[in-house]
Amino acid sequence: MNNTQNIFLKNNKLNIPIWFLRQSGRHIPEYFKLRNQESNFIDFCLNKELVVKSTKLPLKYYDLDAAIVFSDILMIPWAVDRKVNFIKGIGPQLEPMIPDETQILKNINIFNKLKPLKDSISILRKDLPKSKSLIGFAGAPWTLACYMIEGQSSKDFVNTRKALWNSNKWFMDLLDTLSIYVAEKLEMQANAGADVLMIFDSWSHMIPNSFFKQCGINPTAKIVDTLRSKNISKPIIGFPFKAGSSLINYSYESNVDCLALDWTVDLNWAKKNINSLITIQGNLDPASLIPNKSVFLEKNVLSILDIMKDNKFIFNVGHGLTPDCKINNVKKVIDIVKNYK
Ligand code: CP3
């Protein structure tokens, strides 16, 4: 198993590495200048110049150990010809899939449509200092299926869960097909120069417990195994958001090298119960970065560091930075982590 922490520590073996989920984007005012150059978000993600600038933007503000390529998990549904739109103030809108439709999703060549992502990664790897790790990513099959079936974000993804109970064979076939595309997308990013790969299962907490292995763990393990069989040995971070007690089995059976934890996880519990061979990433509450005066921020960051200092650990937030998070708070956290002894 890869020691993911070491990959991030190219610059300083003594430090705990740090980067932030959604470190680029709307909390940085300069992002809007870039974003306004394309009206459509998909076109923005396909514009190499803007992708390279957006990816590098947080590194201009912050002393981070990694850059995550600016893109979106919904580029796979788009690449397999589902209609995908991002509507301001509402979020993503997709043409909902109905059971038995998977057939048309099979054997699609996603590489041509995703070539701008590949090219952006090649440019970024040449542009960025060697000391900064470059992260490529994809959505996990379950989370992609959630958006593709529901057609949008949802509080409970009941249509997706209904499809799972109703058309089990169709649903598993869909996850299997999506696993192939996710592996292809990650392979493309690794070959273009990404140092680390991350799989976002943002809606894993919607998986019925009795299906967690089939829908959350097995598709991820299949993706990791496919990449390993293609001699891609780069570290892979899994992020089964709010998976609770299922995190234990995920840490042993998904074959990822690093487990990203959401802000609800007790790190002492994680140390006791999570596969100790795995690197842990997380898990500061991103909401702690919103108030102008966050009284507990420093205490909380120090407490995370105290618990995790002897483990393989990467400091991060437990979910993406929000548009209203304060640049000064992010700087303060980095400062505490970098000066921690
Ligand atoms: O620094 C970074 O991490 C930027 C790259 C990035 C984006 N999306 C940019 C983005 C990454 C890693 C993602 C992943 C992503 N996209 C996830 C997984 C992480 C998570 O949040 O759980 C998910 C679920 C999506 C799907 C998605 N994309 C939604 C639900 C939305 C709309 C909600 C919102 O925040 O507006 C998006 C759009 C999106 N992706 C934006 C950004 C910066 C906002 C678009 C804009 O600028 O208007």
Short mmCIF file of N, CA, C and O in Angstrom, two decimals, residues 35 65 67 119 225-226 228 239 248 272 318 334:
data_model
loop_
_atom_site.label_atom_id
_atom_site.label_comp_id
_atom_site.label_asym_id
_atom_site.label_seq_id
_atom_site.Cartn_x
_atom_site.Cartn_y
_atom_site.Cartn_z
N ARG A 35 -14.01 32.87 -13.99
CA ARG A 35 -15.28 32.18 -14.23
C ARG A 35 -16.15 32.94 -15.24
O ARG A 35 -16.82 32.31 -16.08
N ASP A 65 0.47 22.15 -0.06
CA ASP A 65 1.34 21.10 -0.59
C ASP A 65 0.81 20.46 -1.86
O ASP A 65 1.50 19.63 -2.45
N ALA A 67 -2.07 20.85 -5.46
CA ALA A 67 -3.08 21.52 -6.28
C ALA A 67 -4.02 20.43 -6.78
O ALA A 67 -3.57 19.33 -7.11
N ASP A 119 -4.83 17.48 -21.26
CA ASP A 119 -3.86 18.51 -21.65
C ASP A 119 -3.60 19.49 -20.50
O ASP A 119 -2.47 19.91 -20.27
N ASP A 225 -8.21 -1.72 -8.55
CA ASP A 225 -7.56 -2.91 -9.11
C ASP A 225 -7.28 -2.73 -10.61
O ASP A 225 -6.24 -3.15 -11.11
N THR A 226 -8.21 -2.10 -11.32
CA THR A 226 -8.00 -1.86 -12.75
C THR A 226 -6.77 -0.98 -12.95
O THR A 226 -5.91 -1.25 -13.79
N ARG A 228 -4.23 -0.56 -10.89
CA ARG A 228 -3.01 -1.31 -10.53
C ARG A 228 -2.63 -2.29 -11.65
O ARG A 228 -1.44 -2.46 -11.93
N PHE A 239 -12.99 8.91 -0.71
CA PHE A 239 -13.74 9.82 0.16
C PHE A 239 -15.21 9.41 0.22
O PHE A 239 -16.06 9.98 -0.47
N ILE A 248 -15.08 1.52 8.30
CA ILE A 248 -14.14 0.46 8.71
C ILE A 248 -13.95 -0.53 7.57
O ILE A 248 -12.82 -0.75 7.12
N LYS A 272 -8.47 3.92 16.16
CA LYS A 272 -8.70 2.58 16.74
C LYS A 272 -9.26 1.61 15.72
O LYS A 272 -8.96 0.42 15.74
N GLY A 318 -13.12 18.46 6.19
CA GLY A 318 -13.95 17.26 6.09
C GLY A 318 -14.99 17.32 4.98
O GLY A 318 -15.75 16.37 4.77
N ILE A 334 -3.35 27.09 7.96
CA ILE A 334 -2.11 26.65 7.32
C ILE A 334 -0.92 27.00 8.22
O ILE A 334 -0.01 26.18 8.43
#
